[in-house]
Tab-separated table of C-alpha atoms in Angstrom:
chain	number	residue	atom	x	y	z
A	1	UNK	CA	6.095	-42.924	37.504
A	2	UNK	CA	3.178	-40.735	36.404
A	3	UNK	CA	3.974	-38.100	39.069
A	4	UNK	CA	7.603	-38.086	37.948
A	5	UNK	CA	6.535	-37.294	34.366
A	6	UNK	CA	4.310	-34.450	35.587
A	7	UNK	CA	7.156	-32.979	37.667
A	8	UNK	CA	9.598	-33.288	34.759
A	9	UNK	CA	7.150	-31.636	32.396
A	10	UNK	CA	6.497	-28.855	34.902
A	11	UNK	CA	10.206	-28.123	35.310
A	12	UNK	CA	10.609	-28.087	31.554
A	13	UNK	CA	7.672	-25.696	31.139
A	14	UNK	CA	9.032	-23.418	33.859
A	15	UNK	CA	12.413	-23.243	32.135
A	16	UNK	CA	10.772	-22.573	28.768
A	17	UNK	CA	8.756	-19.745	30.310
A	18	UNK	CA	11.862	-18.224	31.908
A	19	UNK	CA	13.734	-18.415	28.604
A	20	UNK	CA	10.891	-16.683	26.742
A	21	UNK	CA	10.632	-13.961	29.391
A	22	UNK	CA	14.392	-13.388	29.276
A	23	UNK	CA	14.409	-13.302	25.483
A	24	UNK	CA	11.472	-10.866	25.334
A	25	UNK	CA	13.188	-8.516	27.778
A	26	UNK	CA	16.500	-8.595	25.922
A	27	UNK	CA	15.010	-8.300	22.442
A	28	UNK	CA	12.939	-5.268	23.446
A	29	UNK	CA	15.655	-3.542	25.470
A	30	UNK	CA	18.890	-4.506	23.696
A	31	UNK	CA	17.721	-5.035	20.095
A	32	UNK	CA	17.856	-8.287	18.166
A	33	UNK	CA	21.451	-7.978	16.972
A	34	UNK	CA	22.768	-7.240	20.471
A	35	UNK	CA	20.956	-10.211	22.001
A	36	UNK	CA	22.839	-13.501	21.976
A	37	UNK	CA	21.774	-16.943	23.116
A	38	UNK	CA	24.462	-16.651	25.827
A	39	UNK	CA	22.836	-13.498	27.219
A	40	UNK	CA	19.414	-15.122	27.147
A	41	UNK	CA	20.740	-18.152	28.998
A	42	UNK	CA	22.373	-15.948	31.631
A	43	UNK	CA	19.242	-13.893	32.235
A	44	UNK	CA	17.037	-17.007	32.355
A	45	UNK	CA	19.533	-18.647	34.713
A	46	UNK	CA	19.804	-21.768	32.593
A	47	UNK	CA	22.567	-23.251	30.488
A	48	UNK	CA	23.021	-22.333	26.844
A	49	UNK	CA	22.402	-25.991	26.041
A	50	UNK	CA	19.010	-25.766	27.771
A	51	UNK	CA	18.077	-22.766	25.632
A	52	UNK	CA	18.950	-24.713	22.484
A	53	UNK	CA	17.051	-27.770	23.701
A	54	UNK	CA	13.877	-25.652	23.758
A	55	UNK	CA	14.616	-23.411	20.774
A	56	UNK	CA	16.824	-24.437	17.886
A	57	UNK	CA	17.947	-20.933	16.965
A	58	UNK	CA	17.697	-17.266	17.877
A	59	UNK	CA	15.215	-16.782	15.022
A	60	UNK	CA	12.987	-19.509	16.433
A	61	UNK	CA	13.196	-17.980	19.905
A	62	UNK	CA	12.375	-14.514	18.564
A	63	UNK	CA	9.304	-15.894	16.791
A	64	UNK	CA	8.159	-17.791	19.893
A	65	UNK	CA	8.595	-14.684	22.047
A	66	UNK	CA	6.435	-12.603	19.689
A	67	UNK	CA	3.746	-15.287	19.510
A	68	UNK	CA	3.628	-15.695	23.280
A	69	UNK	CA	3.345	-11.950	23.807
A	70	UNK	CA	0.497	-11.682	21.297
A	71	UNK	CA	-1.298	-14.662	22.849
A	72	UNK	CA	-1.107	-13.075	26.297
A	73	UNK	CA	-3.632	-10.448	25.187
A	74	UNK	CA	-6.210	-13.165	24.429
A	75	UNK	CA	-7.358	-11.483	21.250
A	76	UNK	CA	-10.323	-13.706	20.424
A	77	UNK	CA	-10.273	-16.011	23.425
A	78	UNK	CA	-13.551	-14.716	24.776
A	79	UNK	CA	-16.502	-17.049	24.243
A	80	UNK	CA	-16.995	-17.224	20.476
A	81	UNK	CA	-20.297	-19.014	20.999
A	82	UNK	CA	-21.649	-16.099	23.019
A	83	UNK	CA	-22.330	-13.596	20.246
A	84	UNK	CA	-25.717	-12.424	21.456
A	85	UNK	CA	-24.148	-8.978	21.725
A	86	UNK	CA	-21.729	-8.665	18.754
A	87	UNK	CA	-21.148	-4.971	19.494
A	88	UNK	CA	-19.676	-5.819	22.899
A	89	UNK	CA	-17.608	-8.654	21.382
A	90	UNK	CA	-16.107	-6.350	18.747
A	91	UNK	CA	-15.522	-3.613	21.308
A	92	UNK	CA	-13.685	-6.079	23.572
A	93	UNK	CA	-11.595	-7.195	20.603
A	94	UNK	CA	-10.796	-3.567	19.751
A	95	UNK	CA	-9.693	-2.831	23.326
A	96	UNK	CA	-7.411	-5.857	23.506
A	97	UNK	CA	-5.857	-5.209	20.124
A	98	UNK	CA	-5.125	-1.573	20.927
A	99	UNK	CA	-3.714	-2.457	24.359
A	100	UNK	CA	-1.351	-4.930	22.734
A	101	UNK	CA	-0.418	-2.579	19.906
A	102	UNK	CA	0.512	0.281	22.232
A	103	UNK	CA	2.311	-1.869	24.818
A	104	UNK	CA	5.952	-1.107	25.574
A	105	UNK	CA	7.078	-4.468	24.138
A	106	UNK	CA	5.134	-4.144	20.888
A	107	UNK	CA	6.389	-0.606	20.264
A	108	UNK	CA	9.977	-1.629	21.025
A	109	UNK	CA	9.914	-4.622	18.683
A	110	UNK	CA	8.296	-2.561	15.934
A	111	UNK	CA	11.071	0.027	16.179
A	112	UNK	CA	13.788	-2.630	16.317
A	113	UNK	CA	12.466	-4.339	13.186
A	114	UNK	CA	12.261	-1.012	11.349
A	115	UNK	CA	15.808	-0.084	12.420
A	116	UNK	CA	17.368	-3.456	11.608
A	117	UNK	CA	15.326	-4.169	8.461
A	118	UNK	CA	18.206	-3.318	6.099
A	119	UNK	CA	20.977	-5.132	7.942
A	120	UNK	CA	18.751	-8.092	8.816
A	121	UNK	CA	15.680	-8.103	6.497
A	122	UNK	CA	14.636	-11.571	7.672
A	123	UNK	CA	13.846	-10.119	11.102
A	124	UNK	CA	10.951	-8.029	9.777
A	125	UNK	CA	9.546	-11.081	8.026
A	126	UNK	CA	9.760	-13.149	11.212
A	127	UNK	CA	7.995	-10.401	13.165
A	128	UNK	CA	5.311	-9.988	10.505
A	129	UNK	CA	4.506	-13.701	10.436
A	130	UNK	CA	4.546	-14.155	14.218
A	131	UNK	CA	2.678	-10.937	14.999
A	132	UNK	CA	0.573	-9.027	12.442
A	133	UNK	CA	-0.034	-11.954	10.083
A	134	UNK	CA	-0.981	-14.346	12.881
A	135	UNK	CA	-3.326	-11.824	14.493
A	136	UNK	CA	-4.937	-11.016	11.144
A	137	UNK	CA	-5.565	-14.722	10.535
A	138	UNK	CA	-7.289	-15.095	13.912
A	139	UNK	CA	-9.458	-12.025	13.367
A	140	UNK	CA	-10.292	-13.342	9.904
A	141	UNK	CA	-11.620	-16.531	11.522
A	142	UNK	CA	-13.718	-14.376	13.846
A	143	UNK	CA	-15.133	-12.457	10.869
A	144	UNK	CA	-15.952	-15.758	9.171
A	145	UNK	CA	-17.913	-16.762	12.247
A	146	UNK	CA	-19.850	-13.496	12.284
A	147	UNK	CA	-20.751	-14.090	8.648
A	148	UNK	CA	-21.629	-17.743	9.179
A	149	UNK	CA	-23.957	-16.850	12.068
A	150	UNK	CA	-25.511	-14.139	9.849
A	151	UNK	CA	-24.683	-11.530	12.465
A	152	UNK	CA	-22.899	-9.431	9.848
A	153	UNK	CA	-22.710	-9.827	6.095
A	154	UNK	CA	-19.003	-10.290	5.418
A	155	UNK	CA	-18.223	-11.660	1.962
A	156	UNK	CA	-14.464	-11.232	2.316
A	157	UNK	CA	-13.496	-11.978	5.952
A	158	UNK	CA	-9.819	-11.148	5.452
A	159	UNK	CA	-10.581	-7.720	4.019
A	160	UNK	CA	-12.941	-7.126	6.936
A	161	UNK	CA	-10.272	-8.172	9.460
A	162	UNK	CA	-7.700	-5.815	7.930
A	163	UNK	CA	-10.212	-2.971	7.768
A	164	UNK	CA	-11.224	-3.490	11.386
A	165	UNK	CA	-7.644	-3.565	12.682
A	166	UNK	CA	-6.627	-0.508	10.646
A	167	UNK	CA	-9.688	1.376	11.848
A	168	UNK	CA	-8.870	0.626	15.480
A	169	UNK	CA	-5.264	1.843	15.206
A	170	UNK	CA	-6.363	5.302	14.097
A	171	UNK	CA	-4.757	8.374	15.634
A	172	UNK	CA	-4.132	6.600	18.931
A	173	UNK	CA	-1.335	4.355	17.709
A	174	UNK	CA	0.321	7.133	15.701
A	175	UNK	CA	0.509	9.416	18.744
A	176	UNK	CA	1.889	6.660	20.962
A	177	UNK	CA	4.361	5.453	18.336
A	178	UNK	CA	5.780	8.941	17.782
A	179	UNK	CA	5.472	9.886	21.451
A	180	UNK	CA	3.695	13.174	20.724
A	181	UNK	CA	3.327	15.742	23.484
A	182	UNK	CA	-0.451	15.398	23.496
A	183	UNK	CA	-1.804	11.900	24.086
A	184	UNK	CA	-5.483	11.014	23.920
A	185	UNK	CA	-7.319	10.525	27.194
A	186	UNK	CA	-8.858	7.174	28.071
A	187	UNK	CA	-12.316	8.692	27.592
A	188	UNK	CA	-11.368	9.838	24.083
A	189	UNK	CA	-9.948	6.412	23.298
A	190	UNK	CA	-13.053	4.603	24.533
A	191	UNK	CA	-15.312	6.938	22.563
A	192	UNK	CA	-13.252	6.418	19.400
A	193	UNK	CA	-13.271	2.626	19.747
A	194	UNK	CA	-17.018	2.545	20.287
A	195	UNK	CA	-17.610	4.810	17.303
A	196	UNK	CA	-15.308	2.648	15.148
A	197	UNK	CA	-17.142	-0.535	16.129
A	198	UNK	CA	-20.483	1.067	15.297
A	199	UNK	CA	-19.153	2.259	11.933
A	200	UNK	CA	-17.771	-1.200	11.152
A	201	UNK	CA	-21.055	-2.905	12.017
A	202	UNK	CA	-23.001	-0.383	9.929
A	203	UNK	CA	-20.792	-1.111	6.931
A	204	UNK	CA	-21.312	-4.884	7.248
A	205	UNK	CA	-24.882	-5.025	8.485
A	206	UNK	CA	-27.042	-7.789	7.051
């Protein structure tokens, strides 16, 4: 009986994963408006009823897809207890955030939300809550930990999180977002991230 439950749960998880992957692909390639639950079901090779059994609506599925994509970059999933070298921890965080921000999926969703914001304003709000807001909250918790451990003096963790994320975006994100002819080299990116981390730590040193 126990093995049967495990198998059932595994099949259910596999279907949920396939649905999320299908939805992410369609949302980023077809836009939100052009993506229906029928299309998602077809691409995931499941019934429409199965899609609804996992996600009650297209809005809920869109939110789940954004959250899953953000989680895949493991923003602060490195060992929070191992802060002997905070510079390396912040640098790792900066790398992961920038990689996520400049990914094909993130850029596509950002453009879709901007394009459809007038015809479907709720979409931008869903994206903001599932993506930027959620990430900011997690980084805020990380800043709180740095302050609690007296590694950095951060009186307003949320301000610090927003400042850190904005600092990391810099010129890199702008060039990628607007697809400029000249893109920064990996060496330039690494040097900028390291410099930004050092500047951030200097501003919040104890």
